[in-house]
Amino acid sequence: MYRIEAKPLPLISPARANESNGALVYAVIASGEVRQTPEHSHERGQIVAATSGVLVIATGHQHLIVPAGYAIWLPPHHVHAMRSSHVFTGWSAYVASCDDLPVQAQILQVSGLLREAVLRAASWPEPDHLHPAQERVLAVIVDEIAGLPRQEFILSMPADRRLLKIATALLETPGDTRSMQDWASWAGIAPRTLTRHFAQETGMNFSDWRQRARLMHALELLAGGTPVTNIALELGYDSLSAFIAMFKRHFGMPPSQFAGRD
């Protein structure tokens, strides 16, 4: 796992996060803090959304980015570590086990209905003693999570130790411009073997995986206010226009517009 060493800052008490009975959903707001949470899991599934800042989540085999306006769904018992690249504002909901919800971690685009339902639930002073109208709000939260479209802010990590060594290095320095052949030599693996197994283990070819790693890191830098020109240089692009074109092709808008969505 891509590890995050930090002091835990739980959003809710571990007892509630691991409560198998109780309310269908426990909701909470996170405001103006730097989140750093080491590896953990809980009985309930969790959805965490960013309204400002960017969250970085690591699981045993995935690296995930949650920019403002998006959320991550983490199924029950899913081991993960979490950090925010900068000050983070958002909300979270812990959901009792439900057959309708995804069984894998997913990045989701937040709907207005989901956001308002979670914020409403987070305002209730006695979340274990609800009247029928409040229970219906919780049911809406579950329905919205189940129906939201998936987003591509996920990088699957390879299992082969040599490929994992390369992938981890690229996450740490995504602007490294070494060729695939150079990386293969560095890790002690034949280029053809790297090409074949990287695609098998991550679902992406090496070039596309590295490109996504760069673009996901760009989201972190944008959230921190780094100028777009500096981001392009740090990520190894030949020109500012090349970076903007790649970003727009992947996210459907230029980086300046994406950054303004907070």
Coordinates of C-alpha atoms in Angstrom, one line a residue:
M1 CA 0.0 0.0 0.0
Y2 CA 1.1 3.6 -0.7
R3 CA 1.3 4.5 3.0
I4 CA 0.3 7.6 4.8
E5 CA 1.9 8.0 8.2
A6 CA -0.1 10.4 10.3
K7 CA -2.0 11.0 13.5
P8 CA -5.7 9.8 13.2
L9 CA -8.3 12.5 13.1
P10 CA -11.6 10.5 13.0
L11 CA -14.7 12.3 11.6
I12 CA -16.9 10.4 14.0
S13 CA -16.3 8.1 16.9
P14 CA -15.0 4.6 16.1
A15 CA -18.0 3.2 17.9
R16 CA -20.4 4.7 15.4
A17 CA -18.3 3.9 12.4
N18 CA -18.4 0.3 13.5
E19 CA -22.1 0.3 14.6
S20 CA -23.9 -2.5 12.7
N21 CA -27.3 -1.4 14.0
G22 CA -28.3 2.1 14.9
A23 CA -29.3 4.6 12.2
L24 CA -29.1 3.7 8.5
V25 CA -26.7 6.7 8.0
Y26 CA -24.5 8.8 10.3
A27 CA -23.5 12.1 8.7
V28 CA -20.9 14.7 9.7
I29 CA -19.3 17.9 8.3
A30 CA -15.6 18.5 8.1
S31 CA -14.6 22.1 7.9
G32 CA -11.3 23.9 7.4
E33 CA -8.9 21.2 8.5
V34 CA -6.0 19.2 7.2
R35 CA -7.0 15.5 7.2
Q36 CA -4.4 12.9 7.8
T37 CA -5.6 9.4 8.7
P38 CA -3.5 6.2 8.7
E39 CA -4.6 2.8 7.5
H40 CA -8.0 1.7 9.0
S41 CA -11.3 0.2 8.1
H42 CA -14.8 0.1 9.7
E43 CA -17.9 -1.9 9.8
R44 CA -19.9 0.8 7.9
G45 CA -19.4 1.9 4.3
Q46 CA -18.3 5.5 4.0
I47 CA -18.7 8.3 1.5
V48 CA -16.4 11.3 1.8
A49 CA -16.9 14.4 -0.4
A50 CA -14.7 17.5 -0.9
T51 CA -16.3 20.9 -1.2
S52 CA -12.8 22.5 -1.3
G53 CA -9.3 21.0 -1.3
V54 CA -8.3 17.6 -2.6
L55 CA -8.3 14.2 -0.8
V56 CA -5.8 11.5 -1.6
I57 CA -6.8 8.0 -0.6
A58 CA -4.6 4.9 -0.7
T59 CA -5.9 1.3 -0.5
G60 CA -3.9 -1.9 -0.9
H61 CA -4.1 -1.8 -4.6
Q62 CA -5.4 1.7 -5.6
H63 CA -4.4 5.3 -5.5
L64 CA -7.4 7.7 -5.6
I65 CA -8.0 11.4 -5.9
V66 CA -11.1 13.3 -4.7
P67 CA -11.2 16.9 -6.0
A68 CA -13.8 19.4 -5.0
G69 CA -17.3 18.5 -6.2
Y70 CA -16.6 14.8 -6.0
A71 CA -16.7 12.0 -3.4
I72 CA -15.3 8.6 -2.7
W73 CA -17.3 5.6 -1.7
L74 CA -15.5 3.1 0.5
P75 CA -17.3 -0.2 1.1
P76 CA -17.5 -1.7 4.6
H77 CA -14.2 -3.2 5.9
H78 CA -12.3 -1.6 3.0
V79 CA -8.8 -0.8 4.4
H80 CA -7.7 2.7 3.4
A81 CA -5.5 5.6 4.4
M82 CA -6.4 9.2 3.7
R83 CA -4.9 12.7 3.6
S84 CA -5.8 16.1 2.2
S85 CA -3.2 17.8 0.1
H86 CA -4.2 21.1 1.7
V87 CA -6.9 22.5 4.0
F88 CA -10.0 20.4 3.3
T89 CA -13.7 21.2 3.7
G90 CA -16.3 18.6 3.0
W91 CA -18.7 16.1 4.5
S92 CA -18.9 12.4 5.1
A93 CA -21.6 9.8 5.7
Y94 CA -21.2 6.3 7.3
V95 CA -23.8 3.9 5.9
A96 CA -24.9 0.6 7.4
S97 CA -24.4 -2.5 5.2
C98 CA -26.7 -2.4 2.2
D99 CA -27.0 -4.7 -0.9
D100 CA -27.7 -1.8 -3.3
L101 CA -24.3 0.0 -2.7
P102 CA -21.1 -0.6 -4.7
V103 CA -18.8 -3.4 -3.5
Q104 CA -15.6 -1.6 -4.7
A105 CA -14.1 1.8 -3.9
Q106 CA -15.4 4.4 -6.5
I107 CA -15.0 8.1 -7.2
L108 CA -18.4 9.7 -7.7
Q109 CA -19.6 13.1 -8.9
V110 CA -21.8 14.6 -6.1
S111 CA -25.4 15.5 -6.9
G112 CA -27.1 18.5 -5.3
L113 CA -29.7 16.2 -3.8
L114 CA -27.0 14.0 -2.1
R115 CA -25.1 17.0 -0.8
E116 CA -28.2 18.6 0.7
A117 CA -29.5 15.3 2.2
V118 CA -26.2 14.7 3.9
L119 CA -25.9 18.2 5.2
R120 CA -29.5 17.9 6.6
A121 CA -28.7 14.7 8.3
A122 CA -25.5 16.1 9.8
S123 CA -27.5 18.8 11.5
W124 CA -29.6 16.5 13.6
P125 CA -28.7 16.6 17.3
E126 CA -30.0 13.0 18.0
P127 CA -29.2 10.8 15.0
D128 CA -30.2 7.6 16.8
H129 CA -33.7 8.8 17.5
L130 CA -35.3 9.8 14.2
H131 CA -38.9 10.4 13.1
P132 CA -40.2 8.9 9.8
A133 CA -39.4 12.0 7.7
Q134 CA -35.8 11.9 8.8
E135 CA -35.6 8.2 8.0
R136 CA -36.7 8.9 4.5
V137 CA -33.9 11.5 4.1
L138 CA -31.4 8.7 5.0
A139 CA -33.0 6.5 2.4
V140 CA -32.4 9.2 -0.2
I141 CA -28.7 9.3 0.7
V142 CA -28.4 5.6 0.1
D143 CA -30.3 5.8 -3.2
E144 CA -28.2 8.7 -4.5
I145 CA -24.9 6.9 -3.6
A146 CA -26.1 3.8 -5.5
G147 CA -27.0 5.8 -8.6
L148 CA -24.2 8.3 -9.0
P149 CA -21.9 8.0 -12.1
R150 CA -18.4 6.8 -11.6
Q151 CA -15.4 9.0 -12.4
E152 CA -11.8 8.2 -13.5
F153 CA -9.7 9.5 -10.6
I154 CA -8.4 6.1 -9.8
L155 CA -5.0 4.4 -10.4
S156 CA -4.8 0.7 -9.9
M157 CA -1.4 -0.3 -8.5
P158 CA 0.4 -3.3 -9.9
A159 CA 1.2 -6.4 -7.7
D160 CA 4.6 -7.3 -9.1
R161 CA 7.2 -5.9 -6.8
R162 CA 9.3 -4.4 -9.7
L163 CA 6.2 -2.8 -11.3
L164 CA 5.1 -1.5 -7.9
K165 CA 8.5 0.0 -7.4
I166 CA 8.1 1.9 -10.7
A167 CA 4.5 2.9 -10.0
T168 CA 5.4 4.2 -6.5
A169 CA 8.3 6.2 -7.9
L170 CA 6.0 7.8 -10.5
L171 CA 3.5 8.8 -7.9
E172 CA 6.2 10.5 -5.9
T173 CA 7.7 12.2 -8.9
P174 CA 5.1 12.2 -11.7
G175 CA 7.2 14.7 -13.7
D176 CA 10.0 12.2 -14.2
T177 CA 10.5 12.0 -18.0
R178 CA 12.5 8.8 -18.2
S179 CA 11.3 6.5 -21.0
M180 CA 9.6 3.2 -20.4
Q181 CA 12.8 1.4 -21.4
D182 CA 14.7 3.5 -18.8
W183 CA 12.2 2.6 -16.1
A184 CA 12.4 -1.1 -17.0
S185 CA 16.2 -1.0 -16.7
W186 CA 16.0 0.8 -13.4
A187 CA 13.6 -1.8 -11.9
G188 CA 15.4 -4.8 -13.4
I189 CA 12.7 -6.0 -15.7
A190 CA 12.6 -6.6 -19.5
P191 CA 10.7 -3.8 -21.4
R192 CA 8.4 -6.3 -23.1
T193 CA 7.6 -7.9 -19.7
L194 CA 6.9 -4.5 -18.2
T195 CA 4.6 -3.6 -21.1
R196 CA 2.6 -6.9 -20.9
H197 CA 2.3 -7.2 -17.1
F198 CA 1.7 -3.5 -16.4
A199 CA -1.4 -3.6 -18.6
Q200 CA -2.6 -6.9 -17.1
E201 CA -2.2 -5.8 -13.5
T202 CA -3.5 -2.2 -13.8
G203 CA -5.9 -2.3 -16.7
M204 CA -4.0 0.5 -18.4
N205 CA -0.9 0.6 -20.5
F206 CA 2.2 2.2 -19.0
S207 CA 1.9 5.5 -21.0
D208 CA -1.7 6.0 -20.1
W209 CA -1.1 5.1 -16.4
R210 CA 1.7 7.6 -16.2
Q211 CA -0.4 10.3 -17.9
R212 CA -3.3 9.8 -15.4
A213 CA -0.8 9.9 -12.5
R214 CA 0.4 13.3 -13.8
L215 CA -3.1 14.7 -14.2
M216 CA -4.2 13.5 -10.8
H217 CA -1.2 15.2 -9.2
A218 CA -2.1 18.3 -11.2
L219 CA -5.4 18.4 -9.3
E220 CA -3.5 18.4 -6.0
L221 CA -1.3 21.3 -7.2
L222 CA -4.3 23.3 -8.5
A223 CA -6.1 22.9 -5.1
G224 CA -3.0 24.4 -3.5
G225 CA -3.0 27.4 -5.8
T226 CA 0.0 26.5 -7.9
P227 CA 0.0 28.5 -11.1
V228 CA -0.8 26.4 -14.2
T229 CA 2.5 27.2 -15.9
N230 CA 4.4 25.9 -12.8
I231 CA 2.3 22.7 -12.8
A232 CA 3.0 22.1 -16.5
L233 CA 6.8 22.4 -15.8
E234 CA 6.7 20.3 -12.7
L235 CA 4.9 17.5 -14.5
G236 CA 7.4 17.4 -17.3
Y237 CA 5.2 18.8 -20.2
D238 CA 7.1 20.3 -23.1
S239 CA 4.8 23.4 -23.1
L240 CA 2.0 25.0 -21.3
S241 CA -0.3 24.5 -24.2
A242 CA 0.4 20.7 -24.3
F243 CA -0.5 20.4 -20.6
I244 CA -3.7 22.4 -21.0
A245 CA -4.7 20.4 -24.0
M246 CA -4.1 17.1 -22.2
F247 CA -6.0 18.3 -19.1
K248 CA -8.9 19.5 -21.2
R249 CA -9.1 16.2 -23.1
H250 CA -9.2 14.2 -19.9
F251 CA -11.4 16.4 -17.7
G252 CA -13.5 18.3 -20.3
M253 CA -12.3 21.8 -19.2
P254 CA -9.0 23.7 -18.9
P255 CA -7.2 23.6 -15.5
S256 CA -8.1 27.2 -14.7
Q257 CA -11.8 26.4 -15.0
F258 CA -11.5 23.2 -13.0
A259 CA -9.7 25.0 -10.2
G260 CA -12.5 27.6 -10.1
R261 CA -15.1 24.9 -9.3
D262 CA -14.4 25.2 -5.6

